[in-house]
XYZ file of C-alpha atoms in Angstrom:
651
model
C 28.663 -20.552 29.307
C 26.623 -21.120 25.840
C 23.517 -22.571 27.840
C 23.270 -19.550 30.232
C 23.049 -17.259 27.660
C 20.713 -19.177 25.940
C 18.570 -19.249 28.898
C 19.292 -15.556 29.703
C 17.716 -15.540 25.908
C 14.721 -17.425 26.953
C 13.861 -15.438 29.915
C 14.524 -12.016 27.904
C 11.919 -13.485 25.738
C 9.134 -14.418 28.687
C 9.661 -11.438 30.131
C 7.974 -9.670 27.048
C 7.481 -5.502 26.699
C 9.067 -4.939 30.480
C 12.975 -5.731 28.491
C 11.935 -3.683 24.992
C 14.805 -1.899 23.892
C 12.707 0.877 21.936
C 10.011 3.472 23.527
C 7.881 1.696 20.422
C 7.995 -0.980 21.852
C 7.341 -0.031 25.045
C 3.738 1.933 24.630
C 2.546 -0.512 22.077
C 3.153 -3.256 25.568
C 1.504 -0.475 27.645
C -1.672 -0.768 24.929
C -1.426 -4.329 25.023
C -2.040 -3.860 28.815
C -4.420 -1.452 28.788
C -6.628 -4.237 26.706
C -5.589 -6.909 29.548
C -6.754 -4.206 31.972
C -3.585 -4.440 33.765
C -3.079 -1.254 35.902
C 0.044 -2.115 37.543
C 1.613 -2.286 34.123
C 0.700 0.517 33.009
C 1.761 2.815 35.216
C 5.250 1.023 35.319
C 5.098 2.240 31.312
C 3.565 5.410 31.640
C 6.355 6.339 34.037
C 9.383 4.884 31.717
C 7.365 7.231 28.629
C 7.105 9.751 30.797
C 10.492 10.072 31.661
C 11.925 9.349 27.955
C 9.857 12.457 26.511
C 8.133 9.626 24.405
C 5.852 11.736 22.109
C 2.607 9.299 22.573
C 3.322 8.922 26.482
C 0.212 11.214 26.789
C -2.037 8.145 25.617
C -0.652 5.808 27.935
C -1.767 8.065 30.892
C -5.495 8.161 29.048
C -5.602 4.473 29.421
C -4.811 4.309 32.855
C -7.414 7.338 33.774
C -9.866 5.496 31.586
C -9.515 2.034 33.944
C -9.239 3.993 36.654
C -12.500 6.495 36.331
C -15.173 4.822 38.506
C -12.278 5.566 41.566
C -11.013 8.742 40.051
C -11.535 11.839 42.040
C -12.441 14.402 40.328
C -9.590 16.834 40.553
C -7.301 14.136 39.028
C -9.073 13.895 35.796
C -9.450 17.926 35.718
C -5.550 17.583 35.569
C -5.764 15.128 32.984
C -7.424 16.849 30.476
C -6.278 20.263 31.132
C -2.652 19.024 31.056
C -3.714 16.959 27.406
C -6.491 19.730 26.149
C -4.792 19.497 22.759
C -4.627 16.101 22.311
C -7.541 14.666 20.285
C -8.240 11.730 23.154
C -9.389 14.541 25.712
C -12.749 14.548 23.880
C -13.631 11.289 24.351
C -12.086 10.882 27.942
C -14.384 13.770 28.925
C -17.788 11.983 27.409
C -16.254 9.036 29.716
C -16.173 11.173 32.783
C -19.414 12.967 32.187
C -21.362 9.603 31.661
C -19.762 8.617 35.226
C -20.912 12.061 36.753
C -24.545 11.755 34.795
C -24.660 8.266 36.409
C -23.875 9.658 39.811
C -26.310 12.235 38.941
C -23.369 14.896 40.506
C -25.044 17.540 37.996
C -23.080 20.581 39.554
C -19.828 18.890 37.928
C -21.491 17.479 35.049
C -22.518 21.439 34.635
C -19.458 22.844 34.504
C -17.879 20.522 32.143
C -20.681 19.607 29.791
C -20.190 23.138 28.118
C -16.125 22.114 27.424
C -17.701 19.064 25.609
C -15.753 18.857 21.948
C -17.380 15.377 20.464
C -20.975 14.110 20.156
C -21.670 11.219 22.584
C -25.821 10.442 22.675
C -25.084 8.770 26.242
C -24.035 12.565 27.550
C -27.039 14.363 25.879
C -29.246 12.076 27.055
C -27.676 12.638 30.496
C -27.569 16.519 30.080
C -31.651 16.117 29.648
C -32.206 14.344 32.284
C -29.873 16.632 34.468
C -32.021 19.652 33.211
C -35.525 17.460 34.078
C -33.792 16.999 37.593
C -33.420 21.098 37.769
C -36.821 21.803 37.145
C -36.292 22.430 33.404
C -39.264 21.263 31.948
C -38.273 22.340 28.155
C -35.532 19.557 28.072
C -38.453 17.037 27.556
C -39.525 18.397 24.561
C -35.762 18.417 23.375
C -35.657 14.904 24.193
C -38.092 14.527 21.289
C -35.307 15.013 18.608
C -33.620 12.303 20.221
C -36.742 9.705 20.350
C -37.429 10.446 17.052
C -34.949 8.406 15.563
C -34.525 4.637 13.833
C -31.380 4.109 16.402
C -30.642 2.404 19.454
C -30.438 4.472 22.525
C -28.320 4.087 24.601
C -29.208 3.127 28.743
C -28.684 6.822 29.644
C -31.886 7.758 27.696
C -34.219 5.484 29.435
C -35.345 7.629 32.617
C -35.236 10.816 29.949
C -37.635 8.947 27.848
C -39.624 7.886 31.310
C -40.194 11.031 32.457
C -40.998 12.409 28.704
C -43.879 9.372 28.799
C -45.301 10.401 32.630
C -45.468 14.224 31.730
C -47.471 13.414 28.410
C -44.935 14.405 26.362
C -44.389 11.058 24.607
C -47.233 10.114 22.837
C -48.805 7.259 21.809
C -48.570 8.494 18.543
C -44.851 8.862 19.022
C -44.269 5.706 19.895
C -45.637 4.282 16.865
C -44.001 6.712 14.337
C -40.554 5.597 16.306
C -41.866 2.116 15.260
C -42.475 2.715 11.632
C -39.105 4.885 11.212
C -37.502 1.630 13.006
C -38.890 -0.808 10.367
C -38.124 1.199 7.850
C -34.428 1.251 8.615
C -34.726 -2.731 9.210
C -33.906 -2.195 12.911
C -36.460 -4.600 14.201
C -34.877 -5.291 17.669
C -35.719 -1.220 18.481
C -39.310 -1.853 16.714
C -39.673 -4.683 19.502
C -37.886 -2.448 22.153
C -40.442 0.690 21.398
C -43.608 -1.403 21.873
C -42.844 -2.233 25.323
C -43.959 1.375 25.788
C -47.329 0.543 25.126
C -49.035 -1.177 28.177
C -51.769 -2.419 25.913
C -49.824 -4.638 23.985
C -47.997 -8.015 24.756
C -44.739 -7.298 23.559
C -43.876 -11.201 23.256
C -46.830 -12.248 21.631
C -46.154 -8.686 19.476
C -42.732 -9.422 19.088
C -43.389 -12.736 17.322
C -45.825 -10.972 14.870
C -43.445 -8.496 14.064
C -41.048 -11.737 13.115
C -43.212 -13.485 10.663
C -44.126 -9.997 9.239
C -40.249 -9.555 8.621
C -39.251 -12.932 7.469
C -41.866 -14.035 5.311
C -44.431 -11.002 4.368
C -45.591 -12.740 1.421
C -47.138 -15.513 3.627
C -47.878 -13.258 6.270
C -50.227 -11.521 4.054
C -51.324 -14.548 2.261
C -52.087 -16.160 5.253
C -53.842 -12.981 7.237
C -52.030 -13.249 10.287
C -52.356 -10.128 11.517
C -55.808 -8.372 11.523
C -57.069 -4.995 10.913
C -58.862 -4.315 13.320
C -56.101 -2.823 15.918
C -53.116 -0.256 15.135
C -50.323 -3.455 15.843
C -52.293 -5.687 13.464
C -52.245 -2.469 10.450
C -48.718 -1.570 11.629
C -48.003 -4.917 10.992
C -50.130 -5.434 7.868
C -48.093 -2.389 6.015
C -44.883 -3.413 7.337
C -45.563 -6.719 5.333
C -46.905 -5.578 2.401
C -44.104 -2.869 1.859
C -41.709 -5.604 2.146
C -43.452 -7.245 -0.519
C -43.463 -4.497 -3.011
C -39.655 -4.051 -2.582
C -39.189 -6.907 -4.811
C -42.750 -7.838 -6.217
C -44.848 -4.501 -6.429
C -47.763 -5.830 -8.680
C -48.312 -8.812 -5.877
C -48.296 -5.895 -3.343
C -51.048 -4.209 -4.845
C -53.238 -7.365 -5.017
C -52.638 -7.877 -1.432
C -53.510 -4.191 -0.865
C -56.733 -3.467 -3.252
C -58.845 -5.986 -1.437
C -58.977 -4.399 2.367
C -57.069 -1.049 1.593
C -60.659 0.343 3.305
C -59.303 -1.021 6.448
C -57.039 1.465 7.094
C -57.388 5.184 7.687
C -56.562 7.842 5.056
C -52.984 8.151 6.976
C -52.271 4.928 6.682
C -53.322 4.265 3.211
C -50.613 7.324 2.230
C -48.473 5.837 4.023
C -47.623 2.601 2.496
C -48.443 4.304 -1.075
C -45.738 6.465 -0.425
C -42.947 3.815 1.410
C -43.952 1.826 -2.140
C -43.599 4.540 -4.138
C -40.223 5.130 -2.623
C -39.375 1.141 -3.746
C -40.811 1.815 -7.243
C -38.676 4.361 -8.000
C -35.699 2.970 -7.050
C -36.718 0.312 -9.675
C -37.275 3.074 -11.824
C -40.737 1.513 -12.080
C -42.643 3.917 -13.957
C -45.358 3.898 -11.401
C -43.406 6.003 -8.707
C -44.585 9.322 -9.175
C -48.500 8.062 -9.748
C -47.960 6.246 -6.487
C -46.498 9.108 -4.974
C -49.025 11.306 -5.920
C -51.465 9.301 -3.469
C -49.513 9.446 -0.989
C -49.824 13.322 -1.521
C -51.269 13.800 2.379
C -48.194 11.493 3.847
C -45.338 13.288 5.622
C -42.845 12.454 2.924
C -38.694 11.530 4.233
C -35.702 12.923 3.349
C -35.234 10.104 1.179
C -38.595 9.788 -0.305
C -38.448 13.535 -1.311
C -34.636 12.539 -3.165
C -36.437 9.587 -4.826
C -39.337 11.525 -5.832
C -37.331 14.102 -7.219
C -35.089 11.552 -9.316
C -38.410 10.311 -10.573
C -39.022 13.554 -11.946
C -35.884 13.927 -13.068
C -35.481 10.395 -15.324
C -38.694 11.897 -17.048
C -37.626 15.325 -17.289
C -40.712 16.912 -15.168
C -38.875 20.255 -14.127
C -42.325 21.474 -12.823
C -42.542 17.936 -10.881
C -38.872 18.186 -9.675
C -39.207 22.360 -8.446
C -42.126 21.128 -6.471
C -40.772 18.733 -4.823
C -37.653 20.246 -4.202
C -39.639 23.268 -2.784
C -41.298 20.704 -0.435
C -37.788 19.588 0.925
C -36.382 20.861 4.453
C -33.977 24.150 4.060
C -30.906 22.052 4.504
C -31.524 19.430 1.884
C -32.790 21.715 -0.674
C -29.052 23.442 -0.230
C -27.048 20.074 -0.951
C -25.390 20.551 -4.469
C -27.061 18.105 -5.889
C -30.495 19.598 -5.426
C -29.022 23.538 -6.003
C -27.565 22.219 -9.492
C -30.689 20.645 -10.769
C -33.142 23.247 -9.245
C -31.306 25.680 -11.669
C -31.003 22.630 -14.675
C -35.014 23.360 -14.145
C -35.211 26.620 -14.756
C -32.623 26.482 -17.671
C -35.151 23.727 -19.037
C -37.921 25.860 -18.747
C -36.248 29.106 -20.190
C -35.909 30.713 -16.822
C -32.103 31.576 -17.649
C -31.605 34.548 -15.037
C -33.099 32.319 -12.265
C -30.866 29.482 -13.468
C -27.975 31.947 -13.455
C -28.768 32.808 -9.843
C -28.170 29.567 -9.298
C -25.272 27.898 -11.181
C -22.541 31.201 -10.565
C -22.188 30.655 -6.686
C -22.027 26.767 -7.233
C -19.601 27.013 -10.064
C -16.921 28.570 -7.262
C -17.591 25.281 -5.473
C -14.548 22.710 -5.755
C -16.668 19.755 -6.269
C -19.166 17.492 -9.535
C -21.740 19.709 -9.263
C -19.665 22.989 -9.043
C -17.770 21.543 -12.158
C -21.179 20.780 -14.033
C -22.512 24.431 -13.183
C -19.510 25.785 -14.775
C -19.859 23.840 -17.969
C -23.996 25.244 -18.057
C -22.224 29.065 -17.614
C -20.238 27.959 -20.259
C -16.914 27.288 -18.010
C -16.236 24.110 -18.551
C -12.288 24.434 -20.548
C -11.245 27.404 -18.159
C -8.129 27.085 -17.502
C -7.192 25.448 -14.152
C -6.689 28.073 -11.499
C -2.669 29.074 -10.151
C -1.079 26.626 -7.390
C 0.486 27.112 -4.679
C 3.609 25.751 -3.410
C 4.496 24.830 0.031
C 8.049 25.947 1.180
C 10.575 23.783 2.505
C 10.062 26.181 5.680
C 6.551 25.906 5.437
C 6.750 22.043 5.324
C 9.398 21.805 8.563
C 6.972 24.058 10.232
C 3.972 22.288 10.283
C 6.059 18.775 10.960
C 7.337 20.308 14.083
C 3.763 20.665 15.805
C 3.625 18.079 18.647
C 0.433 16.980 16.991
C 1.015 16.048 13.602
C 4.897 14.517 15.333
C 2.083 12.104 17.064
C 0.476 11.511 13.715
C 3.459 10.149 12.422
C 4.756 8.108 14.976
C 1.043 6.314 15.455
C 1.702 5.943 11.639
C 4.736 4.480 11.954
C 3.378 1.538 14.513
C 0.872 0.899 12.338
C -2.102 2.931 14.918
C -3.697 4.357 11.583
C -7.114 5.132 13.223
C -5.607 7.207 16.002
C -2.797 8.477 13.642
C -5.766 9.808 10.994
C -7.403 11.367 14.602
C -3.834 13.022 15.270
C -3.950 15.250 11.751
C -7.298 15.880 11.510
C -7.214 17.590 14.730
C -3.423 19.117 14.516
C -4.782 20.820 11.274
C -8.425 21.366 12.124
C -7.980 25.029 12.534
C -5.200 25.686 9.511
C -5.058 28.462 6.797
C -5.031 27.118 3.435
C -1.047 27.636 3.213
C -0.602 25.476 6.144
C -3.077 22.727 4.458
C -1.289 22.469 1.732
C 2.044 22.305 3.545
C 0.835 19.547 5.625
C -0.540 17.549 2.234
C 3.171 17.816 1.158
C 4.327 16.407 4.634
C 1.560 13.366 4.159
C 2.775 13.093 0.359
C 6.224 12.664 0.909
C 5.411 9.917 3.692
C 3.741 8.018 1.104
C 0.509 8.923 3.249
C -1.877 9.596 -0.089
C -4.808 9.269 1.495
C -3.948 11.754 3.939
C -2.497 14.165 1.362
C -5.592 14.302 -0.757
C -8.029 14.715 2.200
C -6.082 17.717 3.447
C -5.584 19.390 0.200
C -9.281 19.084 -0.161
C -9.878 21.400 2.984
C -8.565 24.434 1.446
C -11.049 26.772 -0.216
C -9.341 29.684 -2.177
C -5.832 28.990 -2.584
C -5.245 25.262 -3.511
C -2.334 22.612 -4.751
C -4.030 20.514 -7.341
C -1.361 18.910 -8.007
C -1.536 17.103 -4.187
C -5.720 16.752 -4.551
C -4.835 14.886 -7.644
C -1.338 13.102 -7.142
C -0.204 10.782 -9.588
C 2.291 8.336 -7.733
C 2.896 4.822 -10.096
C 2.430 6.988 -13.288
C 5.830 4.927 -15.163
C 3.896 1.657 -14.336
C -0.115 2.899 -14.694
C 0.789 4.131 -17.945
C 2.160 0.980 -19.159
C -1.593 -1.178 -18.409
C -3.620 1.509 -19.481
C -1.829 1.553 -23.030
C -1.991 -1.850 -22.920
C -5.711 -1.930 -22.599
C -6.051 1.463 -24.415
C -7.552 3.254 -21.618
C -8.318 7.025 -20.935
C -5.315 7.416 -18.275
C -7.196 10.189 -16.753
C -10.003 7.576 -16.190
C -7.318 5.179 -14.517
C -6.240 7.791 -12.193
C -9.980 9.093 -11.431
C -10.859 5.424 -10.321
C -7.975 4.343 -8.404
C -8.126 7.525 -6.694
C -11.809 6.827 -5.817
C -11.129 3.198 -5.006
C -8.345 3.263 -2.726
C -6.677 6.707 -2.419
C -3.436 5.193 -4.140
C -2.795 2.923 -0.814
C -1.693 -0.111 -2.310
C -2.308 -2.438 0.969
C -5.764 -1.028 0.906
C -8.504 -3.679 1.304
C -12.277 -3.238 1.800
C -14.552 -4.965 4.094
C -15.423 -6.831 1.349
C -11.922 -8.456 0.392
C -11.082 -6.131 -2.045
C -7.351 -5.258 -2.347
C -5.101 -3.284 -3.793
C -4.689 0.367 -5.676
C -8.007 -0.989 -7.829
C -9.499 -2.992 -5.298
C -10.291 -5.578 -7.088
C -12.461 -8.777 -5.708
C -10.706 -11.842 -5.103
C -13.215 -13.841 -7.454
C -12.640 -11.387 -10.105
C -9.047 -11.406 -9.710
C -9.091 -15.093 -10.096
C -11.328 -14.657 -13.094
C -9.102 -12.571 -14.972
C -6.023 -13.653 -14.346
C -7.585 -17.086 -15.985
C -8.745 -14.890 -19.071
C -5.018 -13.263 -19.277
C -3.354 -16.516 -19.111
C -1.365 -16.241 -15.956
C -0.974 -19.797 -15.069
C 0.856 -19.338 -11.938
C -1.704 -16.515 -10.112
C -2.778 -17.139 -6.618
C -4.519 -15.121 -4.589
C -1.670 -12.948 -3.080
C -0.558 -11.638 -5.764
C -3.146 -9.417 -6.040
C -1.275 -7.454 -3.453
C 1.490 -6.651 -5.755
C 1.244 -3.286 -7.178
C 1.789 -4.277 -10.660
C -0.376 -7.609 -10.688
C -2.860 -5.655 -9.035
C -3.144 -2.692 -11.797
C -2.689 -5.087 -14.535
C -5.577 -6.593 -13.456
C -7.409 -3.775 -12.676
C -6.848 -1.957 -15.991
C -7.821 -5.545 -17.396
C -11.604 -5.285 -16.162
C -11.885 -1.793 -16.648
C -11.428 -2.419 -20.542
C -13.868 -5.737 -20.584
C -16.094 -3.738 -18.328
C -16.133 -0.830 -21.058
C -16.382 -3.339 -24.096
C -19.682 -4.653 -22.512
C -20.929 -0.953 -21.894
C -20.651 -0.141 -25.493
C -17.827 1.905 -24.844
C -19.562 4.350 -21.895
C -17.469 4.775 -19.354
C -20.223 6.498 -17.040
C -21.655 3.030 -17.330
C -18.202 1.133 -17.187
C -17.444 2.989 -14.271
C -20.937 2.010 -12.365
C -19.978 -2.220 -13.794
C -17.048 -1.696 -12.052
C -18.291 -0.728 -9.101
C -22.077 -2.623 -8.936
C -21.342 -5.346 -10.934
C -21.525 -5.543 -14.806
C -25.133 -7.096 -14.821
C -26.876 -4.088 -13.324
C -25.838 -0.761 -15.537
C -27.855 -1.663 -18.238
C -31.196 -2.493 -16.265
C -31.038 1.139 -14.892
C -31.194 2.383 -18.479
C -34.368 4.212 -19.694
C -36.443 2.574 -22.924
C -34.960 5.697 -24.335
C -31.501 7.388 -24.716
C -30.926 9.305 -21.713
C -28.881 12.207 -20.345
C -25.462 10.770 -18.572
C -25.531 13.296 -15.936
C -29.335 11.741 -15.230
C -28.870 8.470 -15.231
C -25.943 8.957 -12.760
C -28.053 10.894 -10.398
C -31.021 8.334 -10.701
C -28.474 4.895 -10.019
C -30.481 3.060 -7.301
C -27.401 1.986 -5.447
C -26.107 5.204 -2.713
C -22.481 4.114 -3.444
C -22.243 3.571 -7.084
C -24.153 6.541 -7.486
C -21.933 9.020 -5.519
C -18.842 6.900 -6.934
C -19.221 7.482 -10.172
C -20.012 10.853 -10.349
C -16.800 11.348 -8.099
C -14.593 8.948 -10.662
C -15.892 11.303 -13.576
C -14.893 14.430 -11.431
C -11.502 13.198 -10.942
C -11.047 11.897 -14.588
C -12.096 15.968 -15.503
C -9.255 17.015 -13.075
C -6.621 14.409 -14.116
C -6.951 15.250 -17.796
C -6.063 18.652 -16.964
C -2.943 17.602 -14.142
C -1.633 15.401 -17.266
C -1.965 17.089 -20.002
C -4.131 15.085 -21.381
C -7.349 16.210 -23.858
C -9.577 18.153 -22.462
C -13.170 16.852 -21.219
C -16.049 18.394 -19.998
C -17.727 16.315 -17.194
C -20.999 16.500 -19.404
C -19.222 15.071 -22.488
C -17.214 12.758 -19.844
C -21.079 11.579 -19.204
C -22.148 11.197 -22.573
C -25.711 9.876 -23.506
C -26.428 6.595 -22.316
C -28.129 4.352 -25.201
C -31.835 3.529 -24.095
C -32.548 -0.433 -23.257
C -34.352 -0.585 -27.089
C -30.836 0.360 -28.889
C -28.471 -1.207 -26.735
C -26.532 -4.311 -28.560
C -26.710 -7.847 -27.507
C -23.507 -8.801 -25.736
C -21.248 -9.940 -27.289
C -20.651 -14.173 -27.212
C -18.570 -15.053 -23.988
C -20.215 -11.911 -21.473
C -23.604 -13.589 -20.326
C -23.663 -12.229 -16.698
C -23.466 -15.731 -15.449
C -19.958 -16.028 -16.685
C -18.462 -13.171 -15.046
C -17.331 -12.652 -11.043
């Protein structure tokens, strides 16, 4: 009797999902099958969810009609998605069916549902163009232009589009190299390679090979003169090589450069000075804005005109930085960052009305910059604005929407991608009561992340309280005593770092509330003394903050006490802070706009946000963000390191 239920055991087991005893464990066998492609199976579980009212059943039926769409008829997946319209999935399983109907070319039904498109698919715009081309609508080639114009891979769809843009002379030559250079200059030398096959004149192996030696080894490239002058690949190729160069080695550049620079056509010689002038002041090589002044006739980028404008900035040129601020596009000269320090200008230059103008309608703004235009109105220790509440009712209501019910349940099996998917589109069209109610629902499921992103969406009445939660504060406090740390600080980096998710862990192997770097974990659990540490410990909350608190404290001791500068070591690296320092003191707020790195810049202007909002949720003394920022000592003034901190001994 023993052995046959052991063997009924056995066979239970082999028979997998088709015995589970839970509807859990019955979709996550019908995803399972889904990624086995296994139709029979999963209309076996779609009919089980079905009947058991399971709450994700809907995506089970998704994966069958997305397996099943080359066969599907039409009608069926009209059904689909108007049954499922509210269901975040129907977005993308409409791109699906509208690449099938743009590869059919059926246009009349790609017609009428191309306008009931909710998500951005490349594949389906490229198809809508091409549709349009195929009515007679000669405009869509011109609109295809945005979509050439680009440093990205297209996908198949675009090809014809793009053909028929070349054949009606729409597609230039001309466009086909600027689509080279704006490739190359985003490193994506597989499209560079792809684009020149559009030229007939060129051998795109022979060219391709070029284009290799150019990218892997400029310096001997150059050197070596493998590519020639005389025709547009050889020039292409000679720039590409020599702005490569100057990334790292700009004087070398320009030796390379002076002797043939009357090869190349007035374009081209703006060009590279302004793609180098671009590296130089990243560098904070005081060469930038000379260099960018001959590129003066080049079509400038988005993020040439930002680097410009920071080289203005680290020299305090407010003429220089108006200018080129004027010269940016509408929609970049109205990011904050720009708005703020177009008005810092004319506060410089005495223009207080204009810089009024300026600074009142971006002090309402819940963000750095609307903090820092406060403090120039003379805001900064208003008093934090009233909170709101959420009821009890208010909370049951919004956890009763068949939406955010599928949030948590794709929570609960561990489906965070689709769960995050879930709320942002249950709440997408929520008053700011209902935000905040839901931020309490996400708070009290230990769902921090969540909370603090949908706080963040409201825009007059808020909760700071859930924008800025404090979970951990018995333990925190504990380490940052310890280490005799500005608690506020604590809070304002782990909220940055990790969003208070202590099984958070970056692509990068960080872990943990503090996401801190295996190697540097190692490292100071070795300066603490902790004989026993191994590497998974660095999972547990309180190992994880101890260290953390640890190396913000040694990272602050090497910064001479800055924490603008402590907070860019801890995320770049302590070696680097210091190198982006001017020969002179400089303004904090300055130096943080002008950090070379696009993370640890916007990181540590966030970090000193949230420390300005944590002092006031604790309590604590009050900071401005500008005295948060503080002056950072110039490279001239700043102390050797102490013994023990050469960069070669830390992680």
């Amino acid at each position: 009797m023993r052995s046959s239920w052991v063997l009924f055991g056995v066979l239970l087991m082999l028979s997998g999902p088709l015995w589970a005893d839970s509807r859990q464990d019955t979709f996550l066998a019908a995803r399972d099958a889904y990624k086995a492609r296994n139709e029979s199976l999963l209309v076996e579980y779609s009919s089980r969810l079905q009947t058991e009212r399971y709450a994700l059943a809907p995506y089970v039926d998704y994966w069958l009609a997305l397996l099943r769409m080359d066969e599907a008829q039409n009608d069926e997946v009209r059904e689909l998605l108007t049954r499922d319209a509210d269901i975040p999935f129907s977005g993308r399983l409409r791109a699906e069916w509208l690449k099938k109907l743009g590869k059919r070319e059926d246009w009349t039904t790609f017609f009428e549902e191309f306008p009931k498109l909710s998500v951005e698919d490349p594949a389906v715009t490229c198809y809508a163009l091409q549709g349009r081309v195929a009515r007679g609508e000669q405009t869509a080639l011109q609109e295809g232009k945005a979509i050439w114009m680009s440093p990205q891979d297209r996908p198949a769809s675009c090809d014809p589009l793009f053909e028929a843009m070349q054949t009606a002379g729409v597609l230039t030559k001309e466009d086909i190299w600027l689509r080279f250079r704006l490739a190359l200059q985003d490193g994506k030398v597989s499209v560079a390679k792809a684009v020149l096959r559009r030229l007939p004149e060129i051998n795109a192996q022979t060219a391709g090979k070029l284009l290799d030696q150019a990218h892997q080894n400029p310096q001997q490239a150059k050197q070596k003169k493998r590519f020639t002058t005389s025709t547009r690949l050889g020039r292409e190729l000679n720039l590409y090589a020599l702005e490569r160069v100057s990334r790292s080695q700009p004087d070398l550049a320009l030796s390379l450069w002076n002797p043939d620079k009357s090869n190349y056509s007035q374009e081209e010689q703006a060009y590279l000075w302004g793609r180098m002038a671009l590296h130089a002041a990243r560098r904070h090589d005081a060469r930038a804005l000379e260099w960018f002044g001959l590129a003066a006739n080049a079509a400038l980028s988005r993020e040439q005109l930002e680097w410009k404008a920071r080289s203005a900035l680290r020299v305090r040129d407010w003429a220089m930085l108006q200018a080129t601020l004027a010269a940016m596009a509408p929609e970049q000269g109205e990011e904050a960052a720009w708005r703020y320090w177009n008005g810092r200008a004319y506060k410089e230059q005495g223009q207080i009305p204009a810089a009024n103008a300026i600074f009142v309608p971006l002090a309402r703004e819940r963000s750095y910059y609307g903090l820092m235009a406060a403090e120039e109105l003379g805001d900064a220790m208003a008093a934090p604005q009233a909170q709101y509440k959420a009821s009890e009712d208010e909370v049951r209501a919004v956890e009763l929407i068949p939406g955010i019910q599928r949030a948590l349940e794709l929570d609960r099996i561990d489906m965070r991608w689709e769960s995050k998917n879930e709320w942002a589109w249950g709440t997408r069209s929520f008053n700011d009561q209902q935000l905040i109610a839901a931020a309490e629902l996400a708070f009290r499921q230990d769902w921090y992340d969540i909370a603090i992103l949908t706080a963040e969406k409201t825009t007059l009445t808020h909760d700071f309280s859930l924008r800025y939660p404090t979970p951990y504060r018995d333990r925190l406090q504990v380490y940052a005593r310890e280490n005799a740390l500005d608690e506020a600080w604590v809070y304002g980096l782990i909220r940055q770092e990790s969003r208070f998710i202590s099984q958070a862990k970056s692509s990068a192997g960080a872990s943990g509330l503090m996401q801190v770097m295996p190697a540097t974990a190692k490292w100071i659990a070795k300066r603490m003394g902790m004989g026993n540490y191994h590497h998974g410990m660095i999972h547990q909350l309180d190992t994880n903050l101890q260290c953390g608190t640890h190396y913000m404290r040694y990272v602050l001791d090497q910064m001479d006490g800055q924490a603008l500068m402590a907070t860019a070591a801890y995320n770049a690296g302590p070696g680097r802070p210091k190198r982006w320092a001017g020969e002179q003191p400089m303004e904090g707020a300055i130096y943080a706009e002008t950090i070379p790195f696009t993370e640890t810049r916007d990181y540590v202007k966030k970090v000193m946000g949230n420390a300005y909002h944590y002092s006031q949720q604790l309590g604590l003394r009050l900071q401005s963000v500008k005295q948060r920022l503080g002056i950072v000592n110039g490279r001239q003034s700043q102390v050797n390191q102490p013994a023990g901190a050469a960069e070669t001994s830390q992680p």
